[in-house]
């Protein structure tokens, strides 16, 4: 079989005058017509740059090496003139981005944007273009194209927007789709739908897909072949599903071993209750974000709240933390008032960018323990060691740290007050799989050591299975089902829980 | 010493203390590295130091002669004698004869229109070339002296006796040298000529322009400093507390910005003027009175212009308040003022710096407008506003008198531009996100 896309010796580096390692180094990859190749790697491995280099969308400062070669149907893409290049890109190759909201122009209707895509490549009557656009909309499951095309991007839901972007990519019948983490920002159920849709495109149109992702669950469902990248180098390629058993490179094995399974953790014994919430409710205007949720938190145990985005689980967390008022219901604690801390989802927003790590930790230490400045810094170093970070990080600023490291700093900061309850609001959803596994491990260790109660908010069933003792499923602000993790994961009673579990595997 | 003298010296000492503190820590030193990376910001910094030096010299007043109402500063004493000669009227830059023709009685008894020689003119006028060469020599000499002194003092402080200096140090020395040479040339020429000509009453424009620097710097700094606390405190409170606090503060600044600025300021100044007129016994000299008027003007300018910055800070605070690190700080039970001071304010700092830089120039210009309306600084105080105000008649006259306006414009331009460039560099230096790239580049280079 001849290859559709042939990448040979692709090297990408930033600022060539400075002696720096390549962001992508001598990458060879082929994609056959109608094939789905998954490009897998952690953030910073160069997988997105590879995708962007095909579309010639590299960020300023990034340069493709002179010996690199990119062939699409035997046309060398890198040596083409601007004008001829543009006639290929967007027509034969199209791209699907991770964040559909920022990929669309917010002040133009979808119709205008889709028409532009079509008419940039075809000279035809507007009537015909419009007909083709509507066909594509129907194809991706936007069932009322006349209505949807008149809307602006922000008027659609996340899943619809993603579908609209796929429709836009399909407008010119591309031979190759480059999908850059198209499902990462979506919920489990939506994720499944988008994957099914892409799969259907691949099968019906014989359209090849280069699927860039870090999620092996998606790879398993979607891809024919997988290519693993590490530090800009291609370390291994293999066919699916054989790859999951025959992977030989240590890094591939490492990635695979980081995957969380759905086997529930052994439940720990009963312990004393630190907080019980009764009938918590939260209203935003007329919208009932959270309706009569009741639960107990036990020392050394983890309660997981699961549900899709907008189900009200974060509202519950903020009420328990005291960050928002409780409209109805109450919370009581059998013994002393528990101290509550929270770990936030976005590691980039939870640390003050203008303070060094040392100052961030020392500030709370001095607030709670009346320490001298130098002593507080010494203690801050101890806290950093405790969460697995080197102590000289006290002099660093948050932006100099990776996402996983920042999340560790956030945990260290929460631990300075020795909390009884730690609320984990999607603590790992912004992190790579290998880092996720380490972080969850750290959290479990700390729980054992300090006997904290965890309230875990997540939509990832793997995390639930790994961490939770008890689980509560929330939908539209109401409790759907609540049970121990073991029972709920193995014998779900409610249909919604069953569908969540089915899509997670 | 005058009231504004104390202010200027206090301000300079404060700035010096902050700089000294910055050089004590690693982070602070790195900020200097970032500032000194751009040549433009080094030039701006050297210029600002020159302006500040002139202002400081001009702010030491010696109580010499209270009967003559003479109240000279150190700077006045440094001017060459010739620059203080007052001519009868206009004369062009470097002229030897008056700009206006006068009808004079000639020896043979007939009347004749001619240009009279200036008082400064002698029979033996040294040529400009010789004076320039003399100036260059003096400039080089004083530069060499300054260079040695600063190098020795640096060695004495760091106790490292080998000579090593960075690129930034070398470049700032170069700029300082060029400025010193230019200054020395002007000084040498000013001994025999009116370098920038004279104005309507025959006073030297160069002297006026230099004396105006102090007025400009005081207006720029004192007004900004009196506006800052109001804008920052109100802005942070309004954005962070919301509720009735926000309502009250918003109501305040909306009302304030609904009144035309010039009207509000002139009303305030008129009240102050009438107060000063009713209490002549408050002051011993005219200079003291003019000085109080200047300080009053600054305060009024500051108090009436905080609304804009307040609005910006409020909006930024609203944005920052929704971020996770503020929620984390609340959960950690940090005190209210600490969250504002350590977590919100530093993240609004870029707005404060940009507004200060823009307002600094705006306020210097506002002074010109107010002088135009007639409520600016005291007419006896040398200021760019007064110079520009008189220039409007001079521009309309035939032949045109262009030098007072040009002189004021050039020096004002230099001050405002260097303040802007420097605040830009300062903003970059205070942003830790700029640090990593710079450090990385440095590590790579070494």
PDB file of C-alpha atoms in Angstrom, chain B residues 57-311:
ATOM      1  CA  UNK B  57      20.498  70.556  43.256  1.00  0.00           C
ATOM      2  CA  UNK B  58      17.690  72.982  42.586  1.00  0.00           C
ATOM      3  CA  UNK B  59      16.006  71.860  45.796  1.00  0.00           C
ATOM      4  CA  UNK B  60      18.653  73.101  48.196  1.00  0.00           C
ATOM      5  CA  UNK B  61      17.713  76.693  48.865  1.00  0.00           C
ATOM      6  CA  UNK B  62      20.046  78.898  50.817  1.00  0.00           C
ATOM      7  CA  UNK B  63      18.451  81.642  52.778  1.00  0.00           C
ATOM      8  CA  UNK B  64      20.775  84.354  51.547  1.00  0.00           C
ATOM      9  CA  UNK B  65      18.961  87.616  51.427  1.00  0.00           C
ATOM     10  CA  UNK B  66      15.439  88.022  52.766  1.00  0.00           C
ATOM     11  CA  UNK B  67      15.346  91.768  52.184  1.00  0.00           C
ATOM     12  CA  UNK B  68      15.909  91.436  48.439  1.00  0.00           C
ATOM     13  CA  UNK B  69      13.501  88.493  48.301  1.00  0.00           C
ATOM     14  CA  UNK B  70      16.438  86.600  46.807  1.00  0.00           C
ATOM     15  CA  UNK B  71      16.190  82.904  47.494  1.00  0.00           C
ATOM     16  CA  UNK B  72      18.746  81.120  45.318  1.00  0.00           C
ATOM     17  CA  UNK B  73      19.251  77.370  45.136  1.00  0.00           C
ATOM     18  CA  UNK B  74      22.575  75.595  44.709  1.00  0.00           C
ATOM     19  CA  UNK B  75      21.804  75.282  41.016  1.00  0.00           C
ATOM     20  CA  UNK B  76      21.374  79.056  40.650  1.00  0.00           C
ATOM     21  CA  UNK B  77      24.845  79.552  42.057  1.00  0.00           C
ATOM     22  CA  UNK B  78      26.244  77.092  39.543  1.00  0.00           C
ATOM     23  CA  UNK B  79      24.975  79.051  36.519  1.00  0.00           C
ATOM     24  CA  UNK B  80      27.659  81.177  34.843  1.00  0.00           C
ATOM     25  CA  UNK B  81      27.375  84.916  35.555  1.00  0.00           C
ATOM     26  CA  UNK B  82      26.711  85.713  31.916  1.00  0.00           C
ATOM     27  CA  UNK B  83      23.565  83.574  31.854  1.00  0.00           C
ATOM     28  CA  UNK B  84      22.041  85.725  34.543  1.00  0.00           C
ATOM     29  CA  UNK B  85      22.471  88.960  32.602  1.00  0.00           C
ATOM     30  CA  UNK B  86      19.036  90.255  31.697  1.00  0.00           C
ATOM     31  CA  UNK B  87      18.710  91.743  28.228  1.00  0.00           C
ATOM     32  CA  UNK B  88      16.086  94.294  27.212  1.00  0.00           C
ATOM     33  CA  UNK B  89      14.009  91.894  25.116  1.00  0.00           C
ATOM     34  CA  UNK B  90      14.115  88.981  22.665  1.00  0.00           C
ATOM     35  CA  UNK B  91      17.384  87.728  21.276  1.00  0.00           C
ATOM     36  CA  UNK B  92      17.884  84.665  19.106  1.00  0.00           C
ATOM     37  CA  UNK B  93      20.011  81.705  20.263  1.00  0.00           C
ATOM     38  CA  UNK B  94      23.746  82.502  20.182  1.00  0.00           C
ATOM     39  CA  UNK B  95      22.988  86.020  18.893  1.00  0.00           C
ATOM     40  CA  UNK B  96      25.209  88.974  19.565  1.00  0.00           C
ATOM     41  CA  UNK B  97      22.606  91.567  18.687  1.00  0.00           C
ATOM     42  CA  UNK B  98      19.012  92.104  19.654  1.00  0.00           C
ATOM     43  CA  UNK B  99      16.237  90.437  17.676  1.00  0.00           C
ATOM     44  CA  UNK B 100      14.278  93.675  17.388  1.00  0.00           C
ATOM     45  CA  UNK B 101      15.407  96.733  15.567  1.00  0.00           C
ATOM     46  CA  UNK B 102      15.474  99.905  17.644  1.00  0.00           C
ATOM     47  CA  UNK B 103      15.572 103.466  16.474  1.00  0.00           C
ATOM     48  CA  UNK B 104      18.808 104.984  17.648  1.00  0.00           C
ATOM     49  CA  UNK B 105      20.445 108.310  17.485  1.00  0.00           C
ATOM     50  CA  UNK B 106      23.627 108.081  15.428  1.00  0.00           C
ATOM     51  CA  UNK B 107      26.705 110.221  15.891  1.00  0.00           C
ATOM     52  CA  UNK B 108      25.816 112.570  13.127  1.00  0.00           C
ATOM     53  CA  UNK B 109      22.502 113.324  14.792  1.00  0.00           C
ATOM     54  CA  UNK B 110      20.151 111.465  12.490  1.00  0.00           C
ATOM     55  CA  UNK B 111      17.831 108.684  13.658  1.00  0.00           C
ATOM     56  CA  UNK B 112      18.543 105.231  12.329  1.00  0.00           C
ATOM     57  CA  UNK B 113      16.905 101.872  12.817  1.00  0.00           C
ATOM     58  CA  UNK B 114      19.428  99.229  13.854  1.00  0.00           C
ATOM     59  CA  UNK B 115      19.889  96.128  15.976  1.00  0.00           C
ATOM     60  CA  UNK B 116      21.605  97.061  19.248  1.00  0.00           C
ATOM     61  CA  UNK B 117      24.310  94.853  20.673  1.00  0.00           C
ATOM     62  CA  UNK B 118      23.342  92.704  23.651  1.00  0.00           C
ATOM     63  CA  UNK B 119      24.657  93.365  27.154  1.00  0.00           C
ATOM     64  CA  UNK B 120      26.404  90.046  27.050  1.00  0.00           C
ATOM     65  CA  UNK B 121      28.354  91.011  23.917  1.00  0.00           C
ATOM     66  CA  UNK B 122      31.973  92.046  24.301  1.00  0.00           C
ATOM     67  CA  UNK B 123      34.457  93.236  21.723  1.00  0.00           C
ATOM     68  CA  UNK B 124      36.472  90.046  22.096  1.00  0.00           C
ATOM     69  CA  UNK B 125      33.936  87.241  21.689  1.00  0.00           C
ATOM     70  CA  UNK B 126      35.635  83.811  21.663  1.00  0.00           C
ATOM     71  CA  UNK B 127      34.580  81.694  18.706  1.00  0.00           C
ATOM     72  CA  UNK B 128      32.108  78.838  19.206  1.00  0.00           C
ATOM     73  CA  UNK B 129      34.676  76.321  18.011  1.00  0.00           C
ATOM     74  CA  UNK B 130      37.177  77.226  20.693  1.00  0.00           C
ATOM     75  CA  UNK B 131      34.465  77.171  23.346  1.00  0.00           C
ATOM     76  CA  UNK B 132      33.281  73.740  22.153  1.00  0.00           C
ATOM     77  CA  UNK B 133      36.798  72.322  22.268  1.00  0.00           C
ATOM     78  CA  UNK B 134      37.201  73.742  25.750  1.00  0.00           C
ATOM     79  CA  UNK B 135      33.874  72.168  26.684  1.00  0.00           C
ATOM     80  CA  UNK B 136      34.913  68.771  25.335  1.00  0.00           C
ATOM     81  CA  UNK B 137      38.139  68.949  27.313  1.00  0.00           C
ATOM     82  CA  UNK B 138      36.314  69.832  30.529  1.00  0.00           C
ATOM     83  CA  UNK B 139      33.687  67.170  29.845  1.00  0.00           C
ATOM     84  CA  UNK B 140      36.296  64.460  29.347  1.00  0.00           C
ATOM     85  CA  UNK B 141      38.148  65.571  32.455  1.00  0.00           C
ATOM     86  CA  UNK B 142      35.067  65.512  34.662  1.00  0.00           C
ATOM     87  CA  UNK B 143      33.998  62.191  33.146  1.00  0.00           C
ATOM     88  CA  UNK B 144      37.382  60.666  33.893  1.00  0.00           C
ATOM     89  CA  UNK B 145      37.161  61.974  37.449  1.00  0.00           C
ATOM     90  CA  UNK B 146      33.640  60.597  37.932  1.00  0.00           C
ATOM     91  CA  UNK B 147      34.654  57.293  36.378  1.00  0.00           C
ATOM     92  CA  UNK B 148      37.603  56.841  38.699  1.00  0.00           C
ATOM     93  CA  UNK B 149      35.638  57.847  41.778  1.00  0.00           C
ATOM     94  CA  UNK B 150      32.749  55.500  41.032  1.00  0.00           C
ATOM     95  CA  UNK B 151      35.109  52.658  40.137  1.00  0.00           C
ATOM     96  CA  UNK B 152      37.079  53.126  43.349  1.00  0.00           C
ATOM     97  CA  UNK B 153      33.961  53.328  45.482  1.00  0.00           C
ATOM     98  CA  UNK B 154      32.624  50.205  43.799  1.00  0.00           C
ATOM     99  CA  UNK B 155      35.835  48.375  44.543  1.00  0.00           C
ATOM    100  CA  UNK B 156      35.748  49.636  48.107  1.00  0.00           C
ATOM    101  CA  UNK B 157      32.195  48.366  48.595  1.00  0.00           C
ATOM    102  CA  UNK B 158      32.645  44.960  46.995  1.00  0.00           C
ATOM    103  CA  UNK B 159      36.274  44.601  48.166  1.00  0.00           C
ATOM    104  CA  UNK B 160      37.235  43.165  44.795  1.00  0.00           C
ATOM    105  CA  UNK B 161      40.197  45.031  43.423  1.00  0.00           C
ATOM    106  CA  UNK B 162      40.291  43.698  39.909  1.00  0.00           C
ATOM    107  CA  UNK B 163      38.597  45.737  37.211  1.00  0.00           C
ATOM    108  CA  UNK B 164      35.598  44.023  35.732  1.00  0.00           C
ATOM    109  CA  UNK B 165      32.513  45.604  34.317  1.00  0.00           C
ATOM    110  CA  UNK B 166      29.511  44.284  32.453  1.00  0.00           C
ATOM    111  CA  UNK B 167      28.287  45.503  29.070  1.00  0.00           C
ATOM    112  CA  UNK B 168      25.479  47.393  30.757  1.00  0.00           C
ATOM    113  CA  UNK B 169      27.932  49.187  33.030  1.00  0.00           C
ATOM    114  CA  UNK B 170      30.123  50.131  30.094  1.00  0.00           C
ATOM    115  CA  UNK B 171      27.186  51.404  28.074  1.00  0.00           C
ATOM    116  CA  UNK B 172      25.812  53.514  30.919  1.00  0.00           C
ATOM    117  CA  UNK B 173      29.308  54.966  31.388  1.00  0.00           C
ATOM    118  CA  UNK B 174      29.349  55.840  27.690  1.00  0.00           C
ATOM    119  CA  UNK B 175      25.964  57.566  27.875  1.00  0.00           C
ATOM    120  CA  UNK B 176      27.011  59.434  31.006  1.00  0.00           C
ATOM    121  CA  UNK B 177      30.212  60.541  29.272  1.00  0.00           C
ATOM    122  CA  UNK B 178      28.342  61.845  26.242  1.00  0.00           C
ATOM    123  CA  UNK B 179      25.890  63.718  28.460  1.00  0.00           C
ATOM    124  CA  UNK B 180      28.720  65.228  30.499  1.00  0.00           C
ATOM    125  CA  UNK B 181      30.519  66.412  27.358  1.00  0.00           C
ATOM    126  CA  UNK B 182      27.336  67.953  25.943  1.00  0.00           C
ATOM    127  CA  UNK B 183      26.707  69.626  29.296  1.00  0.00           C
ATOM    128  CA  UNK B 184      30.243  70.973  29.478  1.00  0.00           C
ATOM    129  CA  UNK B 185      30.080  72.387  25.940  1.00  0.00           C
ATOM    130  CA  UNK B 186      26.810  74.140  26.729  1.00  0.00           C
ATOM    131  CA  UNK B 187      28.269  75.461  29.966  1.00  0.00           C
ATOM    132  CA  UNK B 188      31.344  76.867  28.239  1.00  0.00           C
ATOM    133  CA  UNK B 189      29.278  78.551  25.546  1.00  0.00           C
ATOM    134  CA  UNK B 190      26.823  79.885  28.111  1.00  0.00           C
ATOM    135  CA  UNK B 191      29.690  81.812  29.686  1.00  0.00           C
ATOM    136  CA  UNK B 192      29.700  84.125  26.673  1.00  0.00           C
ATOM    137  CA  UNK B 193      26.414  83.637  24.813  1.00  0.00           C
ATOM    138  CA  UNK B 194      22.716  83.137  25.453  1.00  0.00           C
ATOM    139  CA  UNK B 195      22.712  79.569  24.160  1.00  0.00           C
ATOM    140  CA  UNK B 196      18.945  79.395  23.703  1.00  0.00           C
ATOM    141  CA  UNK B 197      18.353  83.130  23.364  1.00  0.00           C
ATOM    142  CA  UNK B 198      16.247  85.290  25.658  1.00  0.00           C
ATOM    143  CA  UNK B 199      12.546  85.852  26.166  1.00  0.00           C
ATOM    144  CA  UNK B 200      10.402  88.983  26.065  1.00  0.00           C
ATOM    145  CA  UNK B 201      11.789  90.431  29.282  1.00  0.00           C
ATOM    146  CA  UNK B 202      15.318  89.464  28.327  1.00  0.00           C
ATOM    147  CA  UNK B 203      15.819  86.469  30.607  1.00  0.00           C
ATOM    148  CA  UNK B 204      17.970  83.583  29.452  1.00  0.00           C
ATOM    149  CA  UNK B 205      15.839  80.733  28.077  1.00  0.00           C
ATOM    150  CA  UNK B 206      18.407  78.055  28.949  1.00  0.00           C
ATOM    151  CA  UNK B 207      18.299  79.023  32.627  1.00  0.00           C
ATOM    152  CA  UNK B 208      14.500  79.009  32.585  1.00  0.00           C
ATOM    153  CA  UNK B 209      14.319  75.630  30.872  1.00  0.00           C
ATOM    154  CA  UNK B 210      16.667  74.066  33.385  1.00  0.00           C
ATOM    155  CA  UNK B 211      14.878  75.668  36.305  1.00  0.00           C
ATOM    156  CA  UNK B 212      11.610  74.270  34.911  1.00  0.00           C
ATOM    157  CA  UNK B 213      12.876  70.714  35.298  1.00  0.00           C
ATOM    158  CA  UNK B 214      12.313  70.920  39.051  1.00  0.00           C
ATOM    159  CA  UNK B 215       8.756  72.153  38.574  1.00  0.00           C
ATOM    160  CA  UNK B 216       8.027  69.418  36.049  1.00  0.00           C
ATOM    161  CA  UNK B 217       9.480  66.649  38.198  1.00  0.00           C
ATOM    162  CA  UNK B 218       7.609  67.859  41.284  1.00  0.00           C
ATOM    163  CA  UNK B 219       4.309  68.042  39.455  1.00  0.00           C
ATOM    164  CA  UNK B 220       4.854  64.630  37.893  1.00  0.00           C
ATOM    165  CA  UNK B 221       5.882  62.825  41.067  1.00  0.00           C
ATOM    166  CA  UNK B 222       3.936  64.600  43.816  1.00  0.00           C
ATOM    167  CA  UNK B 223       0.632  64.484  41.937  1.00  0.00           C
ATOM    168  CA  UNK B 224       1.083  60.828  41.045  1.00  0.00           C
ATOM    169  CA  UNK B 225       2.070  59.925  44.582  1.00  0.00           C
ATOM    170  CA  UNK B 226      -0.915  61.741  46.053  1.00  0.00           C
ATOM    171  CA  UNK B 227      -3.223  59.999  43.596  1.00  0.00           C
ATOM    172  CA  UNK B 228      -1.831  56.480  44.078  1.00  0.00           C
ATOM    173  CA  UNK B 229      -3.029  55.646  47.613  1.00  0.00           C
ATOM    174  CA  UNK B 230      -6.579  56.754  46.840  1.00  0.00           C
ATOM    175  CA  UNK B 231      -6.765  54.898  43.534  1.00  0.00           C
ATOM    176  CA  UNK B 232      -5.147  51.715  44.803  1.00  0.00           C
ATOM    177  CA  UNK B 233      -7.024  51.447  48.109  1.00  0.00           C
ATOM    178  CA  UNK B 234     -10.417  52.333  46.647  1.00  0.00           C
ATOM    179  CA  UNK B 235      -9.871  50.170  43.571  1.00  0.00           C
ATOM    180  CA  UNK B 236      -8.863  47.094  45.568  1.00  0.00           C
ATOM    181  CA  UNK B 237     -11.664  47.525  48.102  1.00  0.00           C
ATOM    182  CA  UNK B 238     -14.316  48.055  45.452  1.00  0.00           C
ATOM    183  CA  UNK B 239     -13.231  45.067  43.417  1.00  0.00           C
ATOM    184  CA  UNK B 240     -12.660  42.716  46.322  1.00  0.00           C
ATOM    185  CA  UNK B 241     -15.498  43.551  48.727  1.00  0.00           C
ATOM    186  CA  UNK B 242     -18.245  44.259  46.176  1.00  0.00           C
ATOM    187  CA  UNK B 243     -21.599  45.041  47.783  1.00  0.00           C
ATOM    188  CA  UNK B 244     -22.181  48.467  49.285  1.00  0.00           C
ATOM    189  CA  UNK B 245     -18.462  49.295  49.426  1.00  0.00           C
ATOM    190  CA  UNK B 246     -18.287  48.876  45.674  1.00  0.00           C
ATOM    191  CA  UNK B 247     -21.452  50.955  45.215  1.00  0.00           C
ATOM    192  CA  UNK B 248     -20.146  53.839  47.312  1.00  0.00           C
ATOM    193  CA  UNK B 249     -16.744  53.915  45.639  1.00  0.00           C
ATOM    194  CA  UNK B 250     -18.199  53.622  42.155  1.00  0.00           C
ATOM    195  CA  UNK B 251     -20.645  56.408  42.965  1.00  0.00           C
ATOM    196  CA  UNK B 252     -17.740  58.561  44.139  1.00  0.00           C
ATOM    197  CA  UNK B 253     -15.583  58.190  41.081  1.00  0.00           C
ATOM    198  CA  UNK B 254     -18.450  58.333  38.625  1.00  0.00           C
ATOM    199  CA  UNK B 255     -19.480  61.651  40.154  1.00  0.00           C
ATOM    200  CA  UNK B 256     -15.886  62.844  40.081  1.00  0.00           C
ATOM    201  CA  UNK B 257     -15.378  61.971  36.441  1.00  0.00           C
ATOM    202  CA  UNK B 258     -18.712  63.567  35.497  1.00  0.00           C
ATOM    203  CA  UNK B 259     -17.314  67.007  36.371  1.00  0.00           C
ATOM    204  CA  UNK B 260     -14.976  68.397  33.694  1.00  0.00           C
ATOM    205  CA  UNK B 261     -11.442  68.040  35.037  1.00  0.00           C
ATOM    206  CA  UNK B 262     -10.188  71.539  34.274  1.00  0.00           C
ATOM    207  CA  UNK B 263     -13.191  73.140  35.994  1.00  0.00           C
ATOM    208  CA  UNK B 264     -12.735  71.063  39.125  1.00  0.00           C
ATOM    209  CA  UNK B 265      -9.024  71.765  39.269  1.00  0.00           C
ATOM    210  CA  UNK B 266      -9.375  75.491  38.630  1.00  0.00           C
ATOM    211  CA  UNK B 267     -12.094  75.736  41.276  1.00  0.00           C
ATOM    212  CA  UNK B 268      -9.779  74.047  43.769  1.00  0.00           C
ATOM    213  CA  UNK B 269      -6.873  76.288  42.851  1.00  0.00           C
ATOM    214  CA  UNK B 270      -8.955  79.463  43.030  1.00  0.00           C
ATOM    215  CA  UNK B 271     -10.060  78.544  46.553  1.00  0.00           C
ATOM    216  CA  UNK B 272      -6.447  77.920  47.491  1.00  0.00           C
ATOM    217  CA  UNK B 273      -5.315  81.210  45.929  1.00  0.00           C
ATOM    218  CA  UNK B 274      -7.857  83.261  47.817  1.00  0.00           C
ATOM    219  CA  UNK B 275      -6.795  81.570  51.019  1.00  0.00           C
ATOM    220  CA  UNK B 276      -3.178  82.455  50.306  1.00  0.00           C
ATOM    221  CA  UNK B 277      -4.098  86.041  49.520  1.00  0.00           C
ATOM    222  CA  UNK B 278      -6.013  86.458  52.769  1.00  0.00           C
ATOM    223  CA  UNK B 279      -3.104  85.251  54.845  1.00  0.00           C
ATOM    224  CA  UNK B 280      -0.020  87.088  53.601  1.00  0.00           C
ATOM    225  CA  UNK B 281       1.526  86.670  57.061  1.00  0.00           C
ATOM    226  CA  UNK B 282       1.920  82.921  56.501  1.00  0.00           C
ATOM    227  CA  UNK B 283       5.008  83.429  54.357  1.00  0.00           C
ATOM    228  CA  UNK B 284       8.209  85.386  54.727  1.00  0.00           C
ATOM    229  CA  UNK B 285       9.151  85.421  51.084  1.00  0.00           C
ATOM    230  CA  UNK B 286       7.493  85.331  47.694  1.00  0.00           C
ATOM    231  CA  UNK B 287       9.389  82.131  46.891  1.00  0.00           C
ATOM    232  CA  UNK B 288       7.789  80.327  49.810  1.00  0.00           C
ATOM    233  CA  UNK B 289       4.370  81.430  48.684  1.00  0.00           C
ATOM    234  CA  UNK B 290       4.974  80.331  45.115  1.00  0.00           C
ATOM    235  CA  UNK B 291       6.206  77.021  46.430  1.00  0.00           C
ATOM    236  CA  UNK B 292       3.096  76.393  48.524  1.00  0.00           C
ATOM    237  CA  UNK B 293       1.036  77.202  45.482  1.00  0.00           C
ATOM    238  CA  UNK B 294       2.971  74.594  43.508  1.00  0.00           C
ATOM    239  CA  UNK B 295       2.498  71.912  46.172  1.00  0.00           C
ATOM    240  CA  UNK B 296      -1.210  72.790  46.421  1.00  0.00           C
ATOM    241  CA  UNK B 297      -1.549  72.491  42.660  1.00  0.00           C
ATOM    242  CA  UNK B 298       0.047  69.039  42.748  1.00  0.00           C
ATOM    243  CA  UNK B 299      -2.264  67.824  45.499  1.00  0.00           C
ATOM    244  CA  UNK B 300      -5.330  69.129  43.715  1.00  0.00           C
ATOM    245  CA  UNK B 301      -4.207  67.532  40.449  1.00  0.00           C
ATOM    246  CA  UNK B 302      -3.646  64.248  42.257  1.00  0.00           C
ATOM    247  CA  UNK B 303      -6.903  64.261  44.173  1.00  0.00           C
ATOM    248  CA  UNK B 304      -8.922  64.946  41.045  1.00  0.00           C
ATOM    249  CA  UNK B 305      -7.336  62.334  38.786  1.00  0.00           C
ATOM    250  CA  UNK B 306      -7.500  59.054  40.694  1.00  0.00           C
ATOM    251  CA  UNK B 307     -10.776  57.893  39.141  1.00  0.00           C
ATOM    252  CA  UNK B 308      -9.216  56.429  36.017  1.00  0.00           C
ATOM    253  CA  UNK B 309      -6.662  54.225  37.755  1.00  0.00           C
ATOM    254  CA  UNK B 310      -9.227  53.257  40.392  1.00  0.00           C
ATOM    255  CA  UNK B 311     -11.563  51.977  37.694  1.00  0.00           C
TER     256      UNK B 311
END
